[in-house]
CSV table of C-alpha atoms in Angstrom, one decimal:
chain,number,residue,atom,x,y,z
A,78,MET,CA,0.0,0.0,0.0
A,79,LEU,CA,1.3,3.4,-0.9
A,80,GLY,CA,1.7,6.1,1.8
A,81,TYR,CA,0.7,5.6,5.4
A,82,PHE,CA,-2.9,4.3,6.0
A,83,PHE,CA,-4.6,5.3,9.2
A,84,ASP,CA,-8.2,4.5,8.3
A,85,HIS,CA,-8.6,0.9,9.1
A,86,ALA,CA,-11.9,1.6,10.8
A,87,ALA,CA,-13.3,2.4,7.4
A,88,THR,CA,-11.7,-0.5,5.6
A,89,SER,CA,-8.7,-2.8,5.8
A,90,PRO,CA,-6.6,-4.1,3.0
A,91,ILE,CA,-7.6,-7.6,1.8
A,92,ARG,CA,-5.5,-10.5,3.2
A,93,GLN,CA,-3.7,-12.7,0.8
A,94,VAL,CA,-5.4,-15.8,2.3
A,95,ALA,CA,-8.7,-14.2,1.3
A,96,VAL,CA,-7.5,-13.6,-2.2
A,97,ASP,CA,-6.3,-17.1,-2.5
A,98,ALA,CA,-9.5,-18.5,-1.2
A,99,TRP,CA,-11.6,-16.4,-3.6
A,100,VAL,CA,-9.5,-17.5,-6.6
A,101,GLU,CA,-9.8,-21.2,-5.5
A,102,HIS,CA,-13.6,-21.0,-5.3
A,103,ALA,CA,-14.4,-18.4,-8.0
A,104,HIS,CA,-15.2,-21.1,-10.6
A,105,LEU,CA,-17.9,-22.8,-8.5
A,106,LEU,CA,-21.5,-22.6,-9.7
A,107,ASN,CA,-24.8,-22.0,-8.0
A,108,PRO,CA,-24.9,-23.6,-4.5
A,109,ALA,CA,-28.6,-24.1,-4.8
A,110,GLY,CA,-28.3,-26.4,-7.8
A,111,GLN,CA,-29.4,-30.1,-7.2
A,112,TYR,CA,-26.7,-31.5,-9.6
A,113,GLY,CA,-23.1,-32.3,-9.0
A,114,SER,CA,-21.6,-28.8,-9.5
A,115,GLY,CA,-24.3,-27.3,-7.3
A,116,ARG,CA,-23.6,-29.8,-4.5
A,117,LYS,CA,-19.9,-29.0,-4.8
A,118,ALA,CA,-20.5,-25.3,-4.4
A,119,ASN,CA,-22.9,-25.9,-1.6
A,120,ALA,CA,-20.3,-28.0,0.2
A,121,ALA,CA,-17.8,-25.1,0.0
A,122,LEU,CA,-20.4,-22.7,1.2
A,123,ALA,CA,-21.2,-25.0,4.1
A,124,GLN,CA,-17.5,-25.2,5.1
A,125,ALA,CA,-17.2,-21.4,5.1
A,126,ARG,CA,-20.4,-21.2,7.3
A,127,GLU,CA,-19.0,-23.8,9.7
A,128,THR,CA,-15.7,-22.1,10.0
A,129,ILE,CA,-17.2,-18.7,10.7
A,130,ALA,CA,-19.7,-20.3,13.2
A,131,GLU,CA,-16.8,-21.9,15.1
A,132,LEU,CA,-14.8,-18.7,15.2
A,133,LEU,CA,-17.7,-16.6,16.5
A,134,GLY,CA,-19.3,-19.1,18.9
A,135,ALA,CA,-22.4,-19.7,16.8
A,136,ASP,CA,-24.2,-22.6,15.2
A,137,PRO,CA,-23.7,-22.9,11.4
A,138,VAL,CA,-27.4,-22.4,10.8
A,139,GLU,CA,-27.1,-19.0,12.6
A,140,VAL,CA,-24.6,-17.7,10.0
A,141,ILE,CA,-26.3,-15.7,7.3
A,142,PHE,CA,-24.2,-14.2,4.4
A,143,THR,CA,-25.3,-10.7,3.3
A,144,GLY,CA,-24.0,-8.1,0.9
A,145,SER,CA,-22.6,-5.8,3.6
A,146,GLY,CA,-22.5,-5.0,7.3
A,147,THR,CA,-25.1,-2.3,6.6
A,148,GLU,CA,-27.4,-4.9,5.0
A,149,ALA,CA,-27.0,-7.2,8.0
A,150,ASP,CA,-27.9,-4.3,10.4
A,151,ASN,CA,-31.0,-3.5,8.3
A,152,ILE,CA,-32.2,-7.1,8.1
A,153,ALA,CA,-31.7,-7.5,11.9
A,154,VAL,CA,-33.2,-4.2,13.1
A,155,ALA,CA,-36.0,-3.8,10.6
A,156,GLY,CA,-36.7,-7.5,10.5
A,157,LEU,CA,-37.0,-7.9,14.3
A,158,TYR,CA,-39.2,-4.8,14.4
A,159,ARG,CA,-41.5,-6.2,11.7
A,160,ALA,CA,-41.6,-9.6,13.5
A,161,SER,CA,-43.1,-7.9,16.5
A,162,LEU,CA,-45.9,-6.6,14.3
A,163,THR,CA,-46.7,-9.9,12.7
A,164,PRO,CA,-50.3,-10.9,13.4
A,165,GLY,CA,-50.4,-14.0,15.6
A,166,ALA,CA,-46.7,-13.9,16.3
A,167,GLY,CA,-47.4,-14.1,20.0
A,168,PRO,CA,-45.0,-14.5,22.8
A,169,ALA,CA,-43.7,-17.9,21.6
A,170,ALA,CA,-42.4,-16.4,18.4
A,171,ASN,CA,-41.4,-13.1,19.9
A,172,PRO,CA,-41.8,-12.6,23.7
A,173,ALA,CA,-42.1,-8.8,23.2
A,174,ALA,CA,-44.7,-9.0,20.4
A,175,ASP,CA,-47.8,-7.9,22.3
A,176,PRO,CA,-46.6,-5.3,24.9
A,177,ALA,CA,-43.7,-4.0,22.7
A,178,ALA,CA,-45.1,-3.7,19.2
A,179,GLY,CA,-44.0,-0.4,17.8
A,180,ARG,CA,-41.2,0.4,20.3
A,181,VAL,CA,-37.5,0.5,19.6
A,182,VAL,CA,-34.5,1.1,21.9
A,183,SER,CA,-31.2,2.3,20.4
A,184,THR,CA,-28.4,4.7,21.2
A,185,SER,CA,-27.7,8.2,19.8
A,186,ILE,CA,-24.1,7.2,18.7
A,187,GLU,CA,-24.9,4.3,16.3
A,188,HIS,CA,-23.4,3.9,12.9
A,189,PRO,CA,-25.7,5.3,10.2
A,190,ALA,CA,-26.5,1.7,9.2
A,191,VAL,CA,-28.5,1.4,12.4
A,192,LEU,CA,-29.2,5.0,13.1
A,193,GLU,CA,-30.9,5.6,9.7
A,194,THR,CA,-32.8,2.3,9.9
A,195,VAL,CA,-34.2,3.3,13.3
A,196,LYS,CA,-35.1,6.7,11.9
A,197,ALA,CA,-36.9,5.0,9.1
A,198,LEU,CA,-38.9,2.9,11.6
A,199,ALA,CA,-39.7,6.1,13.5
A,200,ALA,CA,-41.0,7.7,10.4
A,201,SER,CA,-43.3,4.7,9.9
A,202,GLY,CA,-44.7,5.1,13.4
A,203,ALA,CA,-42.2,3.4,15.8
A,204,GLU,CA,-41.7,4.9,19.2
A,205,VAL,CA,-37.9,5.2,19.8
A,206,ASP,CA,-36.0,5.6,23.0
A,207,TYR,CA,-32.3,6.6,22.7
A,208,LEU,CA,-29.8,5.7,25.3
A,209,GLN,CA,-27.2,8.5,25.7
A,210,PRO,CA,-23.4,8.3,26.1
A,211,SER,CA,-21.3,9.8,28.9
A,212,PRO,CA,-19.0,12.7,28.0
A,213,THR,CA,-16.3,10.1,27.4
A,214,GLY,CA,-18.4,8.2,24.9
A,215,PHE,CA,-19.6,5.1,26.8
A,216,ILE,CA,-23.3,4.4,26.7
A,217,GLU,CA,-25.1,4.9,30.1
A,218,LEU,CA,-27.6,2.0,30.4
A,219,ASP,CA,-31.0,3.2,31.7
A,220,ALA,CA,-32.6,0.3,33.5
A,221,ASP,CA,-36.0,1.9,33.3
A,222,VAL,CA,-35.8,2.1,29.5
A,223,LEU,CA,-34.4,-1.4,29.1
A,224,SER,CA,-36.8,-3.0,31.5
A,225,THR,CA,-39.8,-1.9,29.4
A,226,PRO,CA,-40.5,-4.5,26.6
A,227,ALA,CA,-39.6,-3.4,23.1
A,228,ALA,CA,-39.8,-4.9,19.6
A,229,VAL,CA,-36.0,-4.6,19.4
A,230,ALA,CA,-33.1,-3.1,21.3
A,231,THR,CA,-30.0,-2.4,19.3
A,232,MET,CA,-26.5,-1.2,20.3
A,233,MET,CA,-23.1,-1.2,18.7
A,234,TRP,CA,-20.3,-3.2,20.4
A,235,ALA,CA,-17.6,-0.6,19.7
A,236,ASN,CA,-18.0,2.9,18.3
A,237,ASN,CA,-16.6,3.4,14.8
A,238,GLU,CA,-15.5,7.0,15.6
A,239,THR,CA,-14.2,6.9,19.1
A,240,GLY,CA,-13.4,3.2,19.4
A,241,ALA,CA,-15.2,3.1,22.8
A,242,ILE,CA,-16.2,-0.5,23.7
A,243,GLN,CA,-19.8,-0.5,25.0
A,244,PRO,CA,-21.3,-2.7,27.8
A,245,VAL,CA,-23.0,-5.0,25.4
A,246,GLU,CA,-23.4,-8.0,27.8
A,247,ARG,CA,-25.2,-5.9,30.4
A,248,PHE,CA,-27.3,-4.3,27.6
A,249,VAL,CA,-28.4,-7.8,26.3
A,250,GLU,CA,-29.0,-9.0,29.9
A,251,LEU,CA,-31.3,-6.1,30.8
A,252,ALA,CA,-33.2,-6.2,27.5
A,253,ALA,CA,-33.6,-10.0,27.6
A,254,ALA,CA,-35.0,-9.8,31.1
A,255,ALA,CA,-37.9,-7.8,29.6
A,256,GLY,CA,-38.3,-10.2,26.7
A,257,THR,CA,-36.8,-7.8,24.2
A,258,PRO,CA,-34.9,-9.2,21.2
A,259,THR,CA,-31.4,-7.6,20.9
A,260,HIS,CA,-29.2,-6.7,17.9
A,261,ILE,CA,-25.5,-6.0,18.3
A,262,ASP,CA,-23.6,-4.1,15.6
A,263,ALA,CA,-20.2,-5.7,15.9
A,264,VAL,CA,-18.7,-4.4,12.6
A,265,GLN,CA,-15.8,-2.8,14.4
A,266,VAL,CA,-15.2,-5.8,16.7
A,267,VAL,CA,-15.4,-9.0,14.7
A,268,GLY,CA,-11.9,-10.0,13.8
A,269,HIS,CA,-10.3,-7.7,16.3
A,270,LEU,CA,-11.8,-8.8,19.7
A,271,PRO,CA,-13.0,-12.3,20.7
A,272,VAL,CA,-16.7,-12.8,20.0
A,273,ASP,CA,-18.9,-15.6,21.5
A,274,PHE,CA,-22.4,-15.2,20.1
A,275,ARG,CA,-23.8,-18.0,22.2
A,276,ALA,CA,-22.4,-16.6,25.4
A,277,LEU,CA,-23.4,-13.0,24.6
A,278,GLY,CA,-27.0,-14.0,24.3
A,279,ALA,CA,-28.0,-11.5,21.6
A,280,THR,CA,-30.7,-12.3,19.1
A,281,THR,CA,-28.7,-11.0,16.1
A,282,LEU,CA,-25.2,-9.7,15.5
A,283,ALA,CA,-23.7,-8.0,12.4
A,284,ALA,CA,-20.2,-8.0,11.0
A,285,SER,CA,-18.4,-6.9,7.8
A,286,ALA,CA,-15.7,-8.9,6.0
A,287,HIS,CA,-13.6,-6.0,4.8
A,288,LYS,CA,-13.1,-4.7,8.3
A,289,PHE,CA,-10.9,-7.7,9.1
A,290,GLY,CA,-9.2,-8.2,5.7
A,291,GLY,CA,-11.9,-10.0,3.9
A,292,PRO,CA,-13.5,-8.9,0.6
A,293,LYS,CA,-15.8,-5.9,0.3
A,294,GLY,CA,-19.4,-6.6,-0.5
A,295,VAL,CA,-19.8,-9.3,2.2
A,296,GLY,CA,-21.5,-9.0,5.5
A,297,ILE,CA,-22.2,-11.6,8.2
A,298,LEU,CA,-25.5,-11.7,10.1
A,299,LEU,CA,-25.6,-14.1,13.1
A,300,ALA,CA,-29.3,-14.8,13.8
A,301,LYS,CA,-30.9,-17.1,16.3
A,302,ARG,CA,-33.6,-19.3,15.0
A,303,SER,CA,-36.1,-17.9,17.4
A,304,PRO,CA,-37.0,-15.1,17.7
A,305,ALA,CA,-36.0,-14.5,14.1
A,306,PRO,CA,-36.2,-11.4,12.0
A,307,THR,CA,-38.9,-11.1,9.3
A,308,ALA,CA,-37.4,-11.0,5.9
A,309,ILE,CA,-37.1,-7.5,4.3
A,310,ILE,CA,-35.5,-8.9,1.1
A,311,HIS,CA,-37.7,-11.3,-0.9
A,312,GLY,CA,-36.9,-13.8,-3.6
A,313,GLY,CA,-35.7,-17.4,-3.7
A,314,GLY,CA,-35.5,-17.9,0.1
A,315,GLN,CA,-31.8,-18.4,0.4
A,316,GLU,CA,-30.0,-17.9,3.7
A,317,ARG,CA,-33.0,-19.2,5.8
A,318,GLY,CA,-35.2,-16.9,3.8
A,319,LEU,CA,-33.6,-13.8,5.4
A,320,ARG,CA,-31.4,-12.8,2.5
A,321,SER,CA,-32.7,-14.1,-0.8
A,322,GLY,CA,-30.4,-14.1,-3.8
A,323,THR,CA,-27.7,-16.5,-5.1
A,324,VAL,CA,-24.9,-16.7,-2.5
A,325,ASP,CA,-21.4,-15.7,-3.5
A,326,VAL,CA,-19.5,-18.8,-2.6
A,327,ALA,CA,-16.1,-17.4,-3.4
A,328,SER,CA,-16.6,-14.4,-1.2
A,329,ALA,CA,-18.0,-16.5,1.6
A,330,ALA,CA,-14.9,-18.7,1.4
A,331,ALA,CA,-12.6,-15.6,1.3
A,332,THR,CA,-14.4,-14.2,4.4
A,333,ALA,CA,-13.9,-17.4,6.4
A,334,ALA,CA,-10.2,-17.5,5.5
A,335,ALA,CA,-9.7,-13.9,6.5
A,336,LEU,CA,-11.6,-14.3,9.8
A,337,LYS,CA,-9.6,-17.4,10.6
A,338,GLU,CA,-6.3,-15.6,10.1
A,339,ALA,CA,-7.5,-12.5,12.0
A,340,VAL,CA,-8.6,-14.6,15.0
A,341,ALA,CA,-5.3,-16.5,15.0
A,342,GLU,CA,-3.2,-13.3,15.2
A,343,MET,CA,-5.7,-11.4,17.4
A,344,GLU,CA,-3.8,-11.4,20.7
A,345,ALA,CA,-0.5,-10.5,19.3
A,346,GLU,CA,-2.0,-7.7,17.1
A,347,ALA,CA,-3.9,-6.2,20.1
A,348,HIS,CA,-0.6,-6.0,22.0
A,349,ARG,CA,1.3,-4.6,19.1
A,350,LEU,CA,-1.3,-2.0,18.1
A,351,SER,CA,-1.9,-0.8,21.6
A,352,THR,CA,1.8,-0.2,21.9
A,353,LEU,CA,1.8,1.9,18.7
A,354,LYS,CA,-1.3,3.8,19.9
A,355,ASN,CA,0.4,4.6,23.2
A,356,ARG,CA,3.4,5.9,21.3
A,357,LEU,CA,1.2,8.1,19.2
A,358,VAL,CA,-0.9,9.4,22.1
A,359,HIS,CA,2.2,10.1,24.3
A,360,HIS,CA,3.9,12.1,21.5
A,361,LEU,CA,0.8,14.1,20.6
A,362,ARG,CA,0.1,15.0,24.2
A,363,THR,CA,3.7,16.3,24.5
A,364,ALA,CA,3.9,18.1,21.1
A,365,ILE,CA,0.3,19.4,21.1
A,366,PRO,CA,-0.6,19.9,24.8
A,367,ASP,CA,-4.1,21.1,24.2
A,368,CYS,CA,-5.2,18.1,22.1
A,369,ILE,CA,-8.1,16.2,23.5
A,370,VAL,CA,-7.9,12.4,23.5
A,371,THR,CA,-11.5,11.2,23.0
A,372,ALA,CA,-12.6,8.3,25.1
A,373,ALA,CA,-9.3,8.3,26.9
A,374,GLY,CA,-11.0,6.8,29.9
A,375,ALA,CA,-14.3,6.8,31.7
A,376,GLU,CA,-15.2,6.8,35.3
A,377,ALA,CA,-18.4,5.7,37.1
A,378,ALA,CA,-21.3,8.0,36.3
A,379,GLY,CA,-21.0,11.1,38.4
A,380,ALA,CA,-17.6,10.2,39.8
A,381,GLU,CA,-14.5,12.3,39.8
A,382,PRO,CA,-11.8,11.2,37.3
A,383,THR,CA,-9.3,8.8,38.7
A,384,ALA,CA,-5.6,8.7,37.9
A,385,ALA,CA,-6.2,5.6,35.7
A,386,THR,CA,-8.8,7.4,33.6
A,387,GLN,CA,-6.4,10.3,33.0
A,388,GLU,CA,-3.9,7.9,31.4
A,389,LEU,CA,-3.2,7.6,27.7
A,390,ALA,CA,-6.1,6.8,25.4
A,391,GLY,CA,-4.6,3.3,25.0
A,392,ALA,CA,-3.7,3.1,28.7
A,393,THR,CA,-7.1,1.9,29.6
A,394,PRO,CA,-7.0,-1.8,28.5
A,395,ALA,CA,-8.6,-2.1,25.2
A,396,ALA,CA,-10.0,-5.5,24.5
A,397,ALA,CA,-13.4,-6.9,25.1
A,398,ALA,CA,-12.5,-10.3,26.5
A,399,THR,CA,-8.9,-10.1,25.1
A,400,PRO,CA,-6.4,-12.4,26.7
A,401,ALA,CA,-4.2,-11.1,29.4
A,402,ALA,CA,-1.2,-10.4,27.2
A,403,ALA,CA,-3.3,-8.2,24.9
A,404,ARG,CA,-4.8,-6.4,27.8
A,405,ASP,CA,-1.4,-5.8,29.4
A,406,GLY,CA,-0.2,-4.2,26.2
A,407,LEU,CA,-2.7,-1.4,26.7
A,408,ALA,CA,-2.2,-0.8,30.4
A,409,GLY,CA,-0.2,2.4,31.2
A,410,ALA,CA,1.5,3.0,34.5
A,411,GLY,CA,-1.1,2.9,37.2
A,412,ALA,CA,-3.9,1.7,34.9
A,413,THR,CA,-6.3,-0.9,36.2
A,414,PRO,CA,-6.7,-3.9,33.8
A,415,THR,CA,-10.1,-4.7,32.7
A,416,ALA,CA,-11.8,-6.6,29.9
A,417,ALA,CA,-14.7,-4.6,28.6
A,418,ALA,CA,-16.8,-7.5,27.3
A,419,THR,CA,-16.0,-10.2,29.8
A,420,PRO,CA,-19.2,-10.9,31.8
A,421,ALA,CA,-18.2,-8.9,34.9
A,422,ALA,CA,-16.4,-6.0,33.3
A,423,ALA,CA,-19.0,-5.4,30.6
A,424,ARG,CA,-21.7,-5.3,33.2
A,425,ASP,CA,-19.6,-3.0,35.4
A,426,GLY,CA,-18.9,-0.8,32.4
A,427,LEU,CA,-20.6,2.1,34.2
A,428,ALA,CA,-18.9,1.7,37.5
A,429,GLY,CA,-15.5,0.7,38.8
A,430,ALA,CA,-12.6,0.2,36.3
A,431,ALA,CA,-12.6,2.5,33.2
A,432,PRO,CA,-14.2,1.0,30.1
A,433,ALA,CA,-12.0,0.3,27.2
A,434,VAL,CA,-11.1,1.4,23.7
A,435,LEU,CA,-10.3,-0.7,20.6
A,436,PRO,CA,-6.5,-1.4,20.6
A,437,GLY,CA,-5.8,0.3,17.2
A,438,HIS,CA,-8.2,3.1,17.6
A,439,ALA,CA,-7.1,6.7,18.5
A,440,HIS,CA,-9.5,9.7,18.2
A,441,PHE,CA,-8.4,13.2,18.9
A,442,GLN,CA,-9.9,16.7,19.0
A,443,PHE,CA,-7.6,19.6,18.2
A,444,PRO,CA,-9.3,22.8,19.4
A,445,GLY,CA,-9.6,25.5,16.7
A,446,ALA,CA,-8.4,23.4,13.8
A,447,ASN,CA,-10.4,22.7,10.6
A,448,GLY,CA,-11.0,19.0,10.1
A,449,ASP,CA,-11.1,19.1,6.3
A,450,ALA,CA,-7.9,21.1,6.2
A,451,MET,CA,-6.1,18.6,8.4
A,452,ILE,CA,-7.1,15.7,6.1
A,453,MET,CA,-5.9,17.5,3.0
A,454,LEU,CA,-2.6,18.5,4.7
A,455,LEU,CA,-2.0,15.0,5.9
A,456,ASP,CA,-2.8,13.6,2.5
A,457,SER,CA,-0.1,15.9,1.0
A,458,HIS,CA,2.4,14.0,3.3
A,459,GLY,CA,1.0,10.6,2.1
A,460,ILE,CA,-0.9,10.1,5.3
A,461,GLU,CA,-4.5,8.9,5.0
A,462,ALA,CA,-6.9,9.4,8.0
A,463,SER,CA,-10.4,10.5,8.7
A,464,THR,CA,-12.3,13.1,10.6
A,465,GLY,CA,-15.0,10.6,11.4
A,466,SER,CA,-17.6,13.4,10.8
A,467,ALA,CA,-20.2,14.0,8.0
A,468,CYS,CA,-19.3,16.4,5.2
A,469,ASN,CA,-22.0,18.2,3.3
A,470,SER,CA,-21.1,20.5,0.3
A,471,GLY,CA,-17.5,20.8,1.5
A,472,VAL,CA,-18.6,22.1,5.0
A,473,ASN,CA,-17.2,20.2,7.9
A,474,ARG,CA,-20.1,19.3,10.2
A,475,LEU,CA,-20.1,18.3,13.8
A,476,SER,CA,-20.1,14.5,14.3
A,477,HIS,CA,-23.4,13.2,15.7
A,478,VAL,CA,-21.3,11.0,18.0
A,479,LEU,CA,-19.3,13.9,19.5
A,480,GLU,CA,-22.5,16.0,19.6
A,481,ALA,CA,-24.2,13.3,21.7
A,482,MET,CA,-21.2,13.2,24.0
A,483,GLY,CA,-21.7,17.0,24.6
A,484,ALA,CA,-18.3,17.9,23.0
A,485,ASP,CA,-17.6,21.6,22.4
A,486,GLU,CA,-18.2,22.4,18.8
A,487,ALA,CA,-15.0,24.3,18.4
A,488,ASN,CA,-13.1,21.2,19.6
A,489,ALA,CA,-15.2,18.6,17.8
A,490,LEU,CA,-14.8,20.3,14.4
A,491,GLY,CA,-11.1,19.7,14.7
A,492,ALA,CA,-11.5,15.9,15.2
A,493,LEU,CA,-9.2,13.4,13.7
A,494,ARG,CA,-9.5,9.6,13.8
A,495,PHE,CA,-6.4,7.4,13.4
A,496,THR,CA,-7.1,3.7,13.2
A,497,MET,CA,-4.3,1.2,12.8
A,498,GLY,CA,-4.1,-2.3,11.4
A,499,ARG,CA,-1.7,-5.1,10.5
A,500,ASP,CA,0.2,-3.0,8.0
A,501,THR,CA,0.8,-0.1,10.5
A,502,GLY,CA,4.3,0.0,11.8
A,503,GLU,CA,6.6,2.2,13.9
A,504,GLU,CA,7.7,4.1,10.7
A,505,ALA,CA,4.1,5.1,9.9
A,506,VAL,CA,3.5,6.3,13.5
A,507,ASP,CA,6.8,8.2,13.6
A,508,LYS,CA,6.0,9.8,10.3
A,509,LEU,CA,2.6,10.9,11.6
A,510,CYS,CA,4.1,12.3,14.8
A,511,SER,CA,6.7,14.2,12.8
A,512,VAL,CA,4.2,16.1,10.6
A,513,LEU,CA,1.1,16.5,12.7
A,514,PRO,CA,2.1,19.4,14.9
A,515,ASP,CA,2.7,21.6,11.8
A,516,VAL,CA,-0.5,20.3,10.2
A,517,ILE,CA,-2.5,21.3,13.2
A,518,GLU,CA,-0.9,24.7,13.3
A,519,ARG,CA,-1.7,25.3,9.6
A,520,ALA,CA,-5.2,23.9,10.0
A,521,ARG,CA,-5.9,26.3,12.9
A,522,VAL,CA,-4.9,29.2,10.6
A,523,ALA,CA,-7.3,27.9,7.9
A,524,ALA,CA,-10.1,27.7,10.4
A,525,LYS,CA,-10.0,31.5,10.9
A,526,PHE,CA,-10.9,32.1,7.3
């Protein structure tokens, strides 16, 4: 890859094992065919499904291939909502059907794949309750909201902008106690942190292949058999009737190969990336003292910040259920280790040890700087990054995530997201550190005009 790529949260370069798997299976025909070539294609598809199921703690029948993570989110959220409205569905099909029809629980910091789906449901008459984040970006679970039955409750596992890992296990637990089906958007997590769908207890979970080095145009939906979403795509009934259309066997095989490699190197990568992130954060805090590290740490709601929560952005241990070695790589001096998605730590995400941030994820706010100017100036140095905010007609707009966190607009308009991956090394981080102070200074001048 040319230049220095710091936008792995948007996409990650395809792995060679995925390319090889795709080429190997590209000649296969329709897996629905009842003849020999169809059976051969179906066998390859079944193998890919079984591999993914084993890696994500699911049953093979629960693995649904989609065209993207966005599509998986739409099928889950809209499908579970529609299931609650199905006449005669009843508690056996959907425990929340009768008392919850028409109600949705979500958060104000979701990816547009979920946020816009929820807005569309609201436009069609759904009542929506939004859970809000703390100023550090971690969702504050409202027991009153979650204890009231709903058609579906949906939350992202880790935020695509800030990298903040959310208390998904407690979220699922509270919603399930009310009989509410749950969807987890795990697009930023699958392939980077351990996932056990069975242990999590969610109804559905979405992932995207290109986020962990698989091909673009492939999503994964993990969906329990009951309660199941109602189909929103109609046709030949493939993928348990949830996603009609001929399945792309080659891309499914490539996705399975990429996920297998990603999971195998997960612990080592978490340690390596967290070390690089700490290096970046330490340098920027020294060179640009007024920079704000978003989601650097979070304390119990209403509590005063502790020494640990004042540590580096990567100093709060990053991985949801990551092994000890990976967690230790994120712990700064005096930081208290935690695993954000282990049963205890996830449930205690609002109290006690600081919640965590994805290991390769660093999000900053540079007060008074212009986000678009920073991106263009970095690009002139061969550095590719993201503001993480929406852009309309060339005007940098406040990110809905930072707005929900209550960030100051002058700070938030100077936001930059640096996300690292397997091709990120010390040279890239050092290059970024060497040019960023001048970039920020020039972007602050640009913001005045």
